[in-house]
PDB file of C-alpha atoms in Angstrom:
ATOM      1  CA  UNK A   2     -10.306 -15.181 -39.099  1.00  0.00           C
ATOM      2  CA  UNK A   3      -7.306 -15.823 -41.459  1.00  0.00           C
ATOM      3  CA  UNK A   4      -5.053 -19.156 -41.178  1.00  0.00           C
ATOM      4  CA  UNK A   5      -2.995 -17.658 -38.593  1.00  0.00           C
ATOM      5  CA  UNK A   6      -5.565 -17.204 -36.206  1.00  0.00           C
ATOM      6  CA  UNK A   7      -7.175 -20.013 -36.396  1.00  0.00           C
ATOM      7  CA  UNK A   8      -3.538 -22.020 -36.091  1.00  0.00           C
ATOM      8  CA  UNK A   9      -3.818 -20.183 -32.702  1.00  0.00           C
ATOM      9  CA  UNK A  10      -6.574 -20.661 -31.251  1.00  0.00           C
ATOM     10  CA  UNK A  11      -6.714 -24.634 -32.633  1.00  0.00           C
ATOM     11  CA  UNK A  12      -3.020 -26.085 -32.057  1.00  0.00           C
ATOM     12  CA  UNK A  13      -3.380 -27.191 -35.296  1.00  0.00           C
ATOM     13  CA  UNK A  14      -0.766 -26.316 -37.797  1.00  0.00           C
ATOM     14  CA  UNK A  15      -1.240 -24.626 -41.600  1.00  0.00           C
ATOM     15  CA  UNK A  16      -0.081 -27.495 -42.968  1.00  0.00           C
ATOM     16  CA  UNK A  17      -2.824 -29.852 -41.379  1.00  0.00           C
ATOM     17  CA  UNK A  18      -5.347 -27.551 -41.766  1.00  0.00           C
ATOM     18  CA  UNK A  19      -4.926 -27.446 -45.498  1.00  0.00           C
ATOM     19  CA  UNK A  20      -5.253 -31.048 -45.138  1.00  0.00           C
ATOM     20  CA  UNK A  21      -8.645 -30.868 -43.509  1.00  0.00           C
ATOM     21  CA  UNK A  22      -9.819 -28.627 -46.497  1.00  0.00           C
ATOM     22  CA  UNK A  23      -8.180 -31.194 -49.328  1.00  0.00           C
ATOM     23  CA  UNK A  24      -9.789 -34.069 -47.308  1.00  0.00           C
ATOM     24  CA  UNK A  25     -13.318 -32.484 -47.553  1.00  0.00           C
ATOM     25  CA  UNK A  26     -13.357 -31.569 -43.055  1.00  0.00           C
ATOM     26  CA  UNK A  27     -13.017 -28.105 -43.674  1.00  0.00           C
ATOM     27  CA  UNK A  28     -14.045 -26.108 -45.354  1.00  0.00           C
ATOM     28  CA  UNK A  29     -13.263 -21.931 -45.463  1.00  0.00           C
ATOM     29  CA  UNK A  30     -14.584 -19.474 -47.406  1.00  0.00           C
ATOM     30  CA  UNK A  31     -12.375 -17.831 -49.706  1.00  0.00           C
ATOM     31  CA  UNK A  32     -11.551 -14.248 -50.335  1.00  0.00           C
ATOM     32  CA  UNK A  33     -10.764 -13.174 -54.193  1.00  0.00           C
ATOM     33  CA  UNK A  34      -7.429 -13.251 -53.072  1.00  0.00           C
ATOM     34  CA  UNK A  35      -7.133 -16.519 -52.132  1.00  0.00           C
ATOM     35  CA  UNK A  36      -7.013 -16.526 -48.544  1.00  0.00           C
ATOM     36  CA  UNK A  37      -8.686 -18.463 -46.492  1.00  0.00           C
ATOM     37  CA  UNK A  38     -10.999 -17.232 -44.226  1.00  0.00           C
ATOM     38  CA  UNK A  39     -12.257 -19.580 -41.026  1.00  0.00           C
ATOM     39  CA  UNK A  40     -15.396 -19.261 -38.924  1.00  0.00           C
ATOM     40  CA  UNK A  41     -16.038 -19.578 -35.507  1.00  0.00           C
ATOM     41  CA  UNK A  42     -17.898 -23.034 -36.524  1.00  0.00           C
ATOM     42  CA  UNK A  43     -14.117 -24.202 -37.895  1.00  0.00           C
ATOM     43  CA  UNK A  44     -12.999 -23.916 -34.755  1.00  0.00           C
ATOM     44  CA  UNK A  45     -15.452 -26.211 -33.155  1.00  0.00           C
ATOM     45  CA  UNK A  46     -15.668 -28.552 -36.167  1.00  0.00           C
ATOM     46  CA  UNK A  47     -11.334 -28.692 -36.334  1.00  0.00           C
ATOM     47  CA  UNK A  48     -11.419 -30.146 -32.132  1.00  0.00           C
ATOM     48  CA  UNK A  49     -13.991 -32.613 -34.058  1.00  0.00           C
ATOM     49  CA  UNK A  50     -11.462 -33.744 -36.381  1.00  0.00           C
ATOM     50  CA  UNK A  51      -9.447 -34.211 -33.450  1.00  0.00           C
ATOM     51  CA  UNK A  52     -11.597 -36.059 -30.747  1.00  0.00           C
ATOM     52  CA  UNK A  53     -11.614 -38.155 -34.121  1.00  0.00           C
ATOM     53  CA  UNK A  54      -8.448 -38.601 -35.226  1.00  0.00           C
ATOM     54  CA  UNK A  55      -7.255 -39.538 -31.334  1.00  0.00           C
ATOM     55  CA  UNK A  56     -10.490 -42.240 -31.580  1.00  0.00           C
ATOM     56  CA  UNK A  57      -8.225 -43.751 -34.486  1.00  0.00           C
ATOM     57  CA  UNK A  58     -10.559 -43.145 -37.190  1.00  0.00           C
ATOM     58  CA  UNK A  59      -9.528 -42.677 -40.610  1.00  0.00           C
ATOM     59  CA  UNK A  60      -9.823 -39.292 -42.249  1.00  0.00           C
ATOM     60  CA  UNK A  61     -12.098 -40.498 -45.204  1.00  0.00           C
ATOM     61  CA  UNK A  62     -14.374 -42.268 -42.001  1.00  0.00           C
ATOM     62  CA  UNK A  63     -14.637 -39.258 -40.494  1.00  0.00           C
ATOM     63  CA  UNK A  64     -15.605 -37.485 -42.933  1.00  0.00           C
ATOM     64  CA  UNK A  65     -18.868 -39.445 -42.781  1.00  0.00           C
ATOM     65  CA  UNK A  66     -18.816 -38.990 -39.257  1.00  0.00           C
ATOM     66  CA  UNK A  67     -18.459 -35.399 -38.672  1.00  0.00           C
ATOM     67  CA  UNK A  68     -22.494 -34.336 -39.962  1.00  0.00           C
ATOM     68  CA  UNK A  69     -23.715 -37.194 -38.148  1.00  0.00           C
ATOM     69  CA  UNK A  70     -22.688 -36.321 -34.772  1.00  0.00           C
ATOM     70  CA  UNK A  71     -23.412 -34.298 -32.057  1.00  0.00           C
ATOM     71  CA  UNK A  72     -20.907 -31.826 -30.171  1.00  0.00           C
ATOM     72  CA  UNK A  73     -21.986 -31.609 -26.655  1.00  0.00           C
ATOM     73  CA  UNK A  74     -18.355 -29.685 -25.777  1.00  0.00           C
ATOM     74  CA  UNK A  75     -17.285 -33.167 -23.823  1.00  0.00           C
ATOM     75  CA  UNK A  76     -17.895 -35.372 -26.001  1.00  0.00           C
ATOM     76  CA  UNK A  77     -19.570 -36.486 -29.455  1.00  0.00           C
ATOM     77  CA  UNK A  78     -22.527 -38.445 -29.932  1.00  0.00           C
ATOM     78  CA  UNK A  79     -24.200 -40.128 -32.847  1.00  0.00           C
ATOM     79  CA  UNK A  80     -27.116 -38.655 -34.234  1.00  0.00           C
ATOM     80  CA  UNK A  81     -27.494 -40.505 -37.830  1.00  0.00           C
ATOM     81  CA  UNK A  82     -28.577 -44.498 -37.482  1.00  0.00           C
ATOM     82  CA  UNK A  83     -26.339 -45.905 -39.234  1.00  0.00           C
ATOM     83  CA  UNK A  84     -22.711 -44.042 -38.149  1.00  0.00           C
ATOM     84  CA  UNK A  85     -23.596 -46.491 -35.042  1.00  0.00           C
ATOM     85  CA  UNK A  86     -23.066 -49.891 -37.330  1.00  0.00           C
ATOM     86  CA  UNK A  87     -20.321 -47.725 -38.843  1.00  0.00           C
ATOM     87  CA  UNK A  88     -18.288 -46.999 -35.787  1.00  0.00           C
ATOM     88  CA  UNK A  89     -18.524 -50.571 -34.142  1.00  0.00           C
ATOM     89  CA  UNK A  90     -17.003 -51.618 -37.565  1.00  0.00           C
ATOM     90  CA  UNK A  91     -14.009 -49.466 -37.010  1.00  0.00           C
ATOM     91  CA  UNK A  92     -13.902 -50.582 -33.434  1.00  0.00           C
ATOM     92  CA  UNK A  93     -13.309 -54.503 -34.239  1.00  0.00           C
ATOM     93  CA  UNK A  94     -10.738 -53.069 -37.139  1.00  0.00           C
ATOM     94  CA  UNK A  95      -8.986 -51.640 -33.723  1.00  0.00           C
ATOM     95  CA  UNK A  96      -9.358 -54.078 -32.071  1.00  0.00           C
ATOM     96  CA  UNK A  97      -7.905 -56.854 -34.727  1.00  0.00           C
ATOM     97  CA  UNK A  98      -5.244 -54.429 -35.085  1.00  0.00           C
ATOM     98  CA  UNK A  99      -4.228 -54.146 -31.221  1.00  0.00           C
ATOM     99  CA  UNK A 100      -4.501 -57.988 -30.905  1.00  0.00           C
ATOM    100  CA  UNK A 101      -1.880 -58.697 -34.033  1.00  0.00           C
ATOM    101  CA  UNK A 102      -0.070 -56.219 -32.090  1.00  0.00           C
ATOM    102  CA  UNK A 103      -0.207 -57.882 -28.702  1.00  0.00           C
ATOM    103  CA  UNK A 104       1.113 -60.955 -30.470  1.00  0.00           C
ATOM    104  CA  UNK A 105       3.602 -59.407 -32.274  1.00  0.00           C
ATOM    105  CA  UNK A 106       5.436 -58.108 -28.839  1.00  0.00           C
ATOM    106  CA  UNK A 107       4.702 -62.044 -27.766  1.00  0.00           C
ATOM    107  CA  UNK A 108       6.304 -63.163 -30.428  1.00  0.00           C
ATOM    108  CA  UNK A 109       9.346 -60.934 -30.107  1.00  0.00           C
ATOM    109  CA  UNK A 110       8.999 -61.218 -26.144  1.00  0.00           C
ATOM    110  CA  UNK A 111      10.185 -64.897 -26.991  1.00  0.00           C
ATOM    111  CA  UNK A 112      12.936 -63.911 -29.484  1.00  0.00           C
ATOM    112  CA  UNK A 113      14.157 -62.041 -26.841  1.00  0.00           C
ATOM    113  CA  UNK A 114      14.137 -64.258 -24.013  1.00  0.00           C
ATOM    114  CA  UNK A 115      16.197 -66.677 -25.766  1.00  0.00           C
ATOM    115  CA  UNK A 116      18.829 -64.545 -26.365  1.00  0.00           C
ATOM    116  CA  UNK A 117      21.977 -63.986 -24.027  1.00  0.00           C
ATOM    117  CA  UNK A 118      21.443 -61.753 -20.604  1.00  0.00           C
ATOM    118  CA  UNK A 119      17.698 -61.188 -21.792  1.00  0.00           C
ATOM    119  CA  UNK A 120      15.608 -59.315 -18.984  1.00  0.00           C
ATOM    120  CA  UNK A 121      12.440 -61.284 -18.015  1.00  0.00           C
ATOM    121  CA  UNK A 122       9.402 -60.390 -20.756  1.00  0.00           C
ATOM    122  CA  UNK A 123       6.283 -59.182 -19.558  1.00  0.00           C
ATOM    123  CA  UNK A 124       3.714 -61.762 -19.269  1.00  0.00           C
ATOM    124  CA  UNK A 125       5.851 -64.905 -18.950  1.00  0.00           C
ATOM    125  CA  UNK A 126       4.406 -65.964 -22.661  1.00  0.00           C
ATOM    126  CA  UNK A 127       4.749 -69.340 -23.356  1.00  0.00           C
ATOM    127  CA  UNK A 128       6.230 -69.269 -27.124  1.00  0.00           C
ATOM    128  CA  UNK A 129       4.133 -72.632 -28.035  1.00  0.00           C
ATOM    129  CA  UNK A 130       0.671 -70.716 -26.974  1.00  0.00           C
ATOM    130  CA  UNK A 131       1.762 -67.827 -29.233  1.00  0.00           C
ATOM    131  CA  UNK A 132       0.027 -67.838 -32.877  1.00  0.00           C
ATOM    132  CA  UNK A 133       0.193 -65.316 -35.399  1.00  0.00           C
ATOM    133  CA  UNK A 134      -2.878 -64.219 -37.260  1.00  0.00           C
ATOM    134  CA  UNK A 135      -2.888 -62.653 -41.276  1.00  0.00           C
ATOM    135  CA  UNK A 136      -4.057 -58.525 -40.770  1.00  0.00           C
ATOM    136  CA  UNK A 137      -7.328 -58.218 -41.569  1.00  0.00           C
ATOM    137  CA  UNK A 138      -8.037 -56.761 -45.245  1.00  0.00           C
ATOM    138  CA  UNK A 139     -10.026 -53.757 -45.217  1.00  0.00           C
ATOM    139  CA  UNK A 140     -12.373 -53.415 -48.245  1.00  0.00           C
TER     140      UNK A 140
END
C-alpha cells in the first residue's frame, strides 16, 4: 500500500511516518520511483510505535524495543532478557521526572497561595516540607 493508505488505516500522518523510517521503526520498501510502499506488517509494527510512544519511551529506546517484543493485539510483552532491565530503567527516568514535576506544582501551589484572592491549592502543601531536586542526567 502507498503512504496514503497506510495514513488511513494508521491515524498516523505522512509526516510522522517519514519519521519512523528516518528513525530506523519503519521501514518500506521502495519502488524505482521513489515511493514508498508499506506492508501489512507496517501496519501492525506503526500501533507498536504507538503503544510505545504513549508508554513515554524515547524513539531511539524503542527502537531497541520494537524486535524484542511480542504483539499479542492487547498488549506487548518482552521477549529479549535484557529489554526487561532496559524498561525498568526508563520507568524510574519517569518516575524522577513525574516527582520533579509534582514538586514543581508544590512549589508554585505556594507562590500562588501567597498571592492576593488565591483559590485554595490542592494538597494544602506546607511550603517548608517542599524541596526541589536537580533533573536527573541521562547518559
Amino acid at each position: 500500500m502507498r503512504i496514503g493508505e497506510m495514513v488511513r488505516r494508521t491515524g498516523v500522518s505522512e509526516r510522522l511516518l517519514r519519521y519512523y523510517e528516518e528513525q530506523g521503526l519503519l521501514a518500506p520498501t521502495r519502488l524505482p520511483s521513489g515511493y514508498r510502499v508499506y506492508s501489512d506488517a507496517d501496519v501492525d509494527t506503526v500501533r507498536r510505535i504507538r503503544f510505545l510512544l504513549a508508554a513515554g519511551l524515547p524513539t531511539a529506546l524503542i527502537a531497541r524495543v520494537l524486535p524484542c517484543v511480542r504483539d499479542d493485539s492487547t498488549t506487548l510483552a518482552p521477549v529479549c532478557s535484557d529489554l526487561v532491565a532496559d524498561l525498568r530503567r526508563e520507568r524510574e527516568r519517569i518516575t524522577c521526572a513525574i516527582n520533579d514535576l509534582e514538586a514543581s506544582r508544590s512549589v508554585l501551589d505556594t507562590v500562588i497561595a501567597a498571592g492576593p484572592d488565591a483559590p485554595e491549592p490542592d494538597a494544602g502543601v506546607d511550603a517548608a516540607e517542599v524541596t526541589i531536586r536537580q533533573p536527573v542526567s541521562q547518559g
